[in-house]
JSON list of C-alpha atoms in Angstrom, two decimals:
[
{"chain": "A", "resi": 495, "resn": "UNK", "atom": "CA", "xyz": [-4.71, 17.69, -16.97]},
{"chain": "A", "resi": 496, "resn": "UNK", "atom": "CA", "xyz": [-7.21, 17.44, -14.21]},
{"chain": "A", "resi": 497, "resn": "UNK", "atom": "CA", "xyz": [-5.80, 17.85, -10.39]},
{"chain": "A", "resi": 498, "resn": "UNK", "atom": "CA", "xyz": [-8.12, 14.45, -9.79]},
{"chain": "A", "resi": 499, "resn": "UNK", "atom": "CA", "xyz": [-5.95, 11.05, -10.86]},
{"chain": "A", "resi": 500, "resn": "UNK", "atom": "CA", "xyz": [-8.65, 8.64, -9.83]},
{"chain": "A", "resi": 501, "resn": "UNK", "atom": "CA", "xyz": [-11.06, 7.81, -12.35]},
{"chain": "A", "resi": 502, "resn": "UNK", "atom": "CA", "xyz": [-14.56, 9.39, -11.63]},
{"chain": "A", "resi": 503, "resn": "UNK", "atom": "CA", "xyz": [-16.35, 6.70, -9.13]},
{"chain": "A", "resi": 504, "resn": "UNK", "atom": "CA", "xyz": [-13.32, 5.57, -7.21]},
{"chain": "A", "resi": 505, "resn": "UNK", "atom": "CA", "xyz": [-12.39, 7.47, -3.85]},
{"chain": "A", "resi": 506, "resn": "UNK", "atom": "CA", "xyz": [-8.85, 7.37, -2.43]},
{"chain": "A", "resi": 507, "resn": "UNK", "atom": "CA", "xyz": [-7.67, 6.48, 0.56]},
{"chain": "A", "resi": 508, "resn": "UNK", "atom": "CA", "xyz": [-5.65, 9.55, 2.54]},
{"chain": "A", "resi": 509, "resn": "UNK", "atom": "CA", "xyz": [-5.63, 8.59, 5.92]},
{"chain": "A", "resi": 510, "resn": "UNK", "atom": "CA", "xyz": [-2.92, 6.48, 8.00]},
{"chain": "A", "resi": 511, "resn": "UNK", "atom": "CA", "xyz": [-6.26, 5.32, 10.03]},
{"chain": "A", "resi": 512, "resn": "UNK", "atom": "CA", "xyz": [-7.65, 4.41, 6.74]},
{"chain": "A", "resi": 513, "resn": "UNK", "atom": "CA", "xyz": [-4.50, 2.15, 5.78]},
{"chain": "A", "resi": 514, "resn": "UNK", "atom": "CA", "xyz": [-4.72, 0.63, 8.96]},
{"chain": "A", "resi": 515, "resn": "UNK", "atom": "CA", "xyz": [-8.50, -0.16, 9.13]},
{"chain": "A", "resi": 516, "resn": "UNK", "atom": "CA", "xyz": [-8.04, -2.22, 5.51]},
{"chain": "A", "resi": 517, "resn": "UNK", "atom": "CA", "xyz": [-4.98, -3.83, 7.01]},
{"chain": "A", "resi": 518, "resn": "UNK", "atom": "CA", "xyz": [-7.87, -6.30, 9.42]},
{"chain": "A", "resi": 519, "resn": "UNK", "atom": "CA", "xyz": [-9.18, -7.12, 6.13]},
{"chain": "A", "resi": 520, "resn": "UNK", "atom": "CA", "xyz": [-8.48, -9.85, 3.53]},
{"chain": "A", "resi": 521, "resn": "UNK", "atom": "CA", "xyz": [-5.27, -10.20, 1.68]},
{"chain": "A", "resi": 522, "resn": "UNK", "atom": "CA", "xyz": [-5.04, -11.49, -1.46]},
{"chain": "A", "resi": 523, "resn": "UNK", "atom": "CA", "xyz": [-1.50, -12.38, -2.92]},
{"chain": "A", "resi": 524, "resn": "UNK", "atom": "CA", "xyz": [-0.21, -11.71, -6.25]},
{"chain": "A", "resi": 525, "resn": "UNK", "atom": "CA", "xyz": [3.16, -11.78, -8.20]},
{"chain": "A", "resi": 526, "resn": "UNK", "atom": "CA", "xyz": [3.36, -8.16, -8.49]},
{"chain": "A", "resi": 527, "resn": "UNK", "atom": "CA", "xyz": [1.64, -7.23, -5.39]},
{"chain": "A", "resi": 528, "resn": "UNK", "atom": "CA", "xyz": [-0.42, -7.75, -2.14]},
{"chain": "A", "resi": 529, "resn": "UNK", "atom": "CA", "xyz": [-3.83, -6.52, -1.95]},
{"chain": "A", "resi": 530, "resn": "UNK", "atom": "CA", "xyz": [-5.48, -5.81, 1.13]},
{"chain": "A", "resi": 531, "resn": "UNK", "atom": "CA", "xyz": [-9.87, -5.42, 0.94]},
{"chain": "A", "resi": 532, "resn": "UNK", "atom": "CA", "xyz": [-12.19, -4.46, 3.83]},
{"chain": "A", "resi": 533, "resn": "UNK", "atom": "CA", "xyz": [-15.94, -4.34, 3.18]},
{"chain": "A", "resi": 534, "resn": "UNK", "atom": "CA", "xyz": [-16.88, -1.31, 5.03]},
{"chain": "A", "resi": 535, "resn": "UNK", "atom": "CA", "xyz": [-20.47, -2.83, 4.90]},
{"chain": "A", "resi": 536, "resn": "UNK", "atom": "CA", "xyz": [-21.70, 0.69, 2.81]},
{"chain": "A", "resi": 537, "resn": "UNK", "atom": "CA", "xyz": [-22.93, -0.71, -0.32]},
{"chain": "A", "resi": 538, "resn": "UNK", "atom": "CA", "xyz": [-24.03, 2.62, -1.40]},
{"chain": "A", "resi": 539, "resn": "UNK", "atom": "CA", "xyz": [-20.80, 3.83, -1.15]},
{"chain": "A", "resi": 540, "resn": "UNK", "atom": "CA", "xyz": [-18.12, 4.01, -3.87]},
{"chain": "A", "resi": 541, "resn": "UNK", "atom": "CA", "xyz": [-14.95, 2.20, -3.44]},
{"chain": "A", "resi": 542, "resn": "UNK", "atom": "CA", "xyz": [-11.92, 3.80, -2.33]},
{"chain": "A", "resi": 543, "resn": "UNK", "atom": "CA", "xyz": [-8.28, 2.71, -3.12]},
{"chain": "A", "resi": 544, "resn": "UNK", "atom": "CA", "xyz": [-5.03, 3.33, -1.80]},
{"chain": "A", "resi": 545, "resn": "UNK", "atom": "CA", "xyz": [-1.19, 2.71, -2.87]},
{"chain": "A", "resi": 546, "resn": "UNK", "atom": "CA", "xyz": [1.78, 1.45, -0.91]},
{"chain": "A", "resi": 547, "resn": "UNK", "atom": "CA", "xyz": [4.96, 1.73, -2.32]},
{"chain": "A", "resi": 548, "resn": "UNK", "atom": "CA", "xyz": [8.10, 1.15, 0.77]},
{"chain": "A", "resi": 549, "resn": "UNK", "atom": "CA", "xyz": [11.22, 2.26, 0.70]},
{"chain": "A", "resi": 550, "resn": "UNK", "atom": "CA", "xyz": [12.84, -0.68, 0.22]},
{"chain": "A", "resi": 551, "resn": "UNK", "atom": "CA", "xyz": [11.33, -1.07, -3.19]},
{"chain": "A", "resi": 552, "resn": "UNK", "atom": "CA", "xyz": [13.76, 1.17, -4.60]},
{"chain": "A", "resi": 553, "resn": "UNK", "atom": "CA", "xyz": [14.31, 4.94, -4.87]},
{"chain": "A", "resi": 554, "resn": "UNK", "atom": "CA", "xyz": [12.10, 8.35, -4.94]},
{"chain": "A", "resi": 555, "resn": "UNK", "atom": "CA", "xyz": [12.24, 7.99, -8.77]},
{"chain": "A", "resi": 556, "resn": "UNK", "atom": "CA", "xyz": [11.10, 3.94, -8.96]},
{"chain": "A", "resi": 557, "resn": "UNK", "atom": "CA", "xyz": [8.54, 4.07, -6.48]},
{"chain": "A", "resi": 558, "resn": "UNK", "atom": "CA", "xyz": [6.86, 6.95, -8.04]},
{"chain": "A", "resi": 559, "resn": "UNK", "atom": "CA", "xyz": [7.18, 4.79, -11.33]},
{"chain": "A", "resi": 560, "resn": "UNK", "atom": "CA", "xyz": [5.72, 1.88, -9.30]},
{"chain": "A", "resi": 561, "resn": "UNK", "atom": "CA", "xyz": [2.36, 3.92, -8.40]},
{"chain": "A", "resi": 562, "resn": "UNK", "atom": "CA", "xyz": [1.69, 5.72, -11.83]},
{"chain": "A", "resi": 563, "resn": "UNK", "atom": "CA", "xyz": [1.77, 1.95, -13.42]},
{"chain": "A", "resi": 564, "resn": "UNK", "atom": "CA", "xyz": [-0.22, 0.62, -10.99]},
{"chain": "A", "resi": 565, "resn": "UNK", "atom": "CA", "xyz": [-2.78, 3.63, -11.04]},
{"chain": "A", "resi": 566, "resn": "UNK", "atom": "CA", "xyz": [-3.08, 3.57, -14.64]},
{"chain": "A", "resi": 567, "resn": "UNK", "atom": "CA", "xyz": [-3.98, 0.20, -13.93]},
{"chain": "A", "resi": 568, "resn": "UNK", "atom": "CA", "xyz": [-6.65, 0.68, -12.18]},
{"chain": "A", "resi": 569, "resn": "UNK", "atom": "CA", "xyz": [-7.80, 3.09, -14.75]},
{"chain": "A", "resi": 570, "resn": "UNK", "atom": "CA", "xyz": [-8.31, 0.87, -17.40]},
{"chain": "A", "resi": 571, "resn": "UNK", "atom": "CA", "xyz": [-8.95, -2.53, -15.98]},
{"chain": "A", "resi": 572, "resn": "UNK", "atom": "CA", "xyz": [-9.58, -2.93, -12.71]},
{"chain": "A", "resi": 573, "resn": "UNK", "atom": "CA", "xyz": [-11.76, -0.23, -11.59]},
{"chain": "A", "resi": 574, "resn": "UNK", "atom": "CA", "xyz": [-15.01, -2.07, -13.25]},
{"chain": "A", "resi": 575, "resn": "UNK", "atom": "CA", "xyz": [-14.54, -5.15, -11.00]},
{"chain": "A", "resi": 576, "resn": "UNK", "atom": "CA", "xyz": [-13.97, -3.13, -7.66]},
{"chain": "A", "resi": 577, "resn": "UNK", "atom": "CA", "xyz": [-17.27, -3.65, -5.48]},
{"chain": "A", "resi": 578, "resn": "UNK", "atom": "CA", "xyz": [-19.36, -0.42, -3.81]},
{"chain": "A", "resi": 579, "resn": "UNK", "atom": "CA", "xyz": [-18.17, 0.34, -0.97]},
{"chain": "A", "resi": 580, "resn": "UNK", "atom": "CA", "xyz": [-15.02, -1.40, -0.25]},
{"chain": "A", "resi": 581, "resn": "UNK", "atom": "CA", "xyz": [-11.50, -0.44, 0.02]},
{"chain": "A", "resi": 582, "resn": "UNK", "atom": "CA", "xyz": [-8.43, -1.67, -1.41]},
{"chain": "A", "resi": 583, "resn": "UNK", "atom": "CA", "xyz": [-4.76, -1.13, -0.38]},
{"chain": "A", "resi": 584, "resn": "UNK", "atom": "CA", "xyz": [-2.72, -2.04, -3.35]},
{"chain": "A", "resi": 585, "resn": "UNK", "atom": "CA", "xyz": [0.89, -2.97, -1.42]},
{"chain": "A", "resi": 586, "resn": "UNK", "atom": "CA", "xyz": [3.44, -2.90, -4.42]},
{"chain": "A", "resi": 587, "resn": "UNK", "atom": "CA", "xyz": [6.97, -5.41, -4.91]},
{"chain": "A", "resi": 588, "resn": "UNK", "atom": "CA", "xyz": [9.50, -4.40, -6.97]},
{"chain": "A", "resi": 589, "resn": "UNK", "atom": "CA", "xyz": [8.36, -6.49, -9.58]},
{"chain": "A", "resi": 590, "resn": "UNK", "atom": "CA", "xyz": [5.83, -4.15, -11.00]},
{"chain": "A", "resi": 591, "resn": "UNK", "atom": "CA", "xyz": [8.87, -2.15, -12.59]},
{"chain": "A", "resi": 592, "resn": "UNK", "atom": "CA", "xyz": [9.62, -5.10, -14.80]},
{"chain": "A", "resi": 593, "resn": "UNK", "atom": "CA", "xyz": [6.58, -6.49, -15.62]},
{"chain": "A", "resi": 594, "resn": "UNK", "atom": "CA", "xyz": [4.47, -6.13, -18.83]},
{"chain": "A", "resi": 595, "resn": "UNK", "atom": "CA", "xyz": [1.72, -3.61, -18.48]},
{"chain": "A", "resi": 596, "resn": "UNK", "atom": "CA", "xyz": [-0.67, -6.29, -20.34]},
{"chain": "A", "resi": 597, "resn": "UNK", "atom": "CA", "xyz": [0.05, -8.33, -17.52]},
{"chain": "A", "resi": 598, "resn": "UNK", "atom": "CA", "xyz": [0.11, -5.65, -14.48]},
{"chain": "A", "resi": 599, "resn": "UNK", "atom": "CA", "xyz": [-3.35, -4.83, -15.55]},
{"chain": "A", "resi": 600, "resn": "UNK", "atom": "CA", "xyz": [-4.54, -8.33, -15.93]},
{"chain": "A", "resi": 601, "resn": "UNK", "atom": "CA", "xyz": [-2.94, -9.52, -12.67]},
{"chain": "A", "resi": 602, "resn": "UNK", "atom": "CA", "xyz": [-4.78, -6.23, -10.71]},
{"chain": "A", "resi": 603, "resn": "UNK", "atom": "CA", "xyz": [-8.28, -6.92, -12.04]},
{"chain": "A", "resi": 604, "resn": "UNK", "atom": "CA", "xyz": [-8.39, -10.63, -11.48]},
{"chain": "A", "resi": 605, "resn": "UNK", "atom": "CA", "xyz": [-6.83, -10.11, -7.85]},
{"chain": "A", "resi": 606, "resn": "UNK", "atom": "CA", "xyz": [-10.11, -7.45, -7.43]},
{"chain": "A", "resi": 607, "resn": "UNK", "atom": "CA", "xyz": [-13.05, -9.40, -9.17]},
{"chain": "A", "resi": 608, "resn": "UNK", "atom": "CA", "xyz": [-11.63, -12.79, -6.79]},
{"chain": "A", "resi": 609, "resn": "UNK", "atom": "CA", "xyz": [-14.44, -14.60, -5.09]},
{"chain": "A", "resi": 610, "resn": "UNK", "atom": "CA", "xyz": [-13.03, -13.59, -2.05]},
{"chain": "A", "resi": 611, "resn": "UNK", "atom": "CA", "xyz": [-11.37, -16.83, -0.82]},
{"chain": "A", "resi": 612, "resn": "UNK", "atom": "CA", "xyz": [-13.10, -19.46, -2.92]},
{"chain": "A", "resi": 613, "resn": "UNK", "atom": "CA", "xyz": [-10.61, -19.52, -5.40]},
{"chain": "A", "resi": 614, "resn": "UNK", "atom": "CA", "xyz": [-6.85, -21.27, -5.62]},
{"chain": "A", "resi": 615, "resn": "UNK", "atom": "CA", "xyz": [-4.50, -18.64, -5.53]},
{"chain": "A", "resi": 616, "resn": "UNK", "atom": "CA", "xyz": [-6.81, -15.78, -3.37]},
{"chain": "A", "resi": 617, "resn": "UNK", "atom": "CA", "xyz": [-5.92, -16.59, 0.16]},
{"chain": "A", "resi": 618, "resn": "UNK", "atom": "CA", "xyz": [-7.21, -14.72, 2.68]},
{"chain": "A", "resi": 619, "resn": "UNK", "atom": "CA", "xyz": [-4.75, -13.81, 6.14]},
{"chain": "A", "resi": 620, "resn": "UNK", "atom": "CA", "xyz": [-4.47, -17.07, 8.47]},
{"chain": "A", "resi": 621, "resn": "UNK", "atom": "CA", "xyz": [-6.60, -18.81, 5.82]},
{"chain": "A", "resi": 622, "resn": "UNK", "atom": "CA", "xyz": [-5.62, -20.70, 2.38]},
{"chain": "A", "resi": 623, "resn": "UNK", "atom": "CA", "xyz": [-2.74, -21.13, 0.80]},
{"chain": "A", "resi": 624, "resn": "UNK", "atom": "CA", "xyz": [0.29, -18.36, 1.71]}
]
């Protein structure tokens, strides 16, 4: 198995400044999870994603559950909808442990390809519905 767990295309996000710059973003809310996107306004850039998984989602063991679903994820589905040169934060709830992977993956990649903010249920923060 290959040290790299991102599929080949997609950067990752390292860097508590890099967390914090997607945070002034837009959010987009989901059953499962909140995702945060900034365009970094490089279009020639590949996209770069990041996991956030608190404490308070449950222990050592279910949180690093909670990011190998959600990476695989993004392995399969979602990473053909994410757009050059933006980042994602992928902020995890507890409900990813009990979902259906079928629908983990569906809910990811229709939370990425949103129009951002021109749909119902995408709402950008301060903006939409909450």
């Amino acid at each position: 198995m290959s040290p790299r767990r991102q599929p080949p295309g997609i950067g990752r996000l390292t860097r508590r400044s890099e967390f914090l710059a997607v945070r002034k973003g837009e959010r987009r809310r989901g059953r499962y999870f909140v995702l945060e996107v900034l365009d970094r306004k490089a279009p020639g850039e590949d996209p770069r994603i990041g996991y956030t998984v608190t404490t308070r989602q449950g222990n050592a063991v279910e949180r690093n559950r909670i990011r190998r679903r959600l990476r695989e994820a993004v392995r399969l589905a979602a990473r053909f909808d994410m757009m050059p040169g933006h980042d994602y934060v992928v902020v995890a709830r507890r409900e990813v442990l009990d979902a259906s992977f079928e629908d983990l993956k569906r809910a990811l990649a229709s939370r990425i390809a949103a129009d951002r903010g021109k749909s119902g249920d995408v709402s950008i923060r301060g903006h939409g519905k909450t």
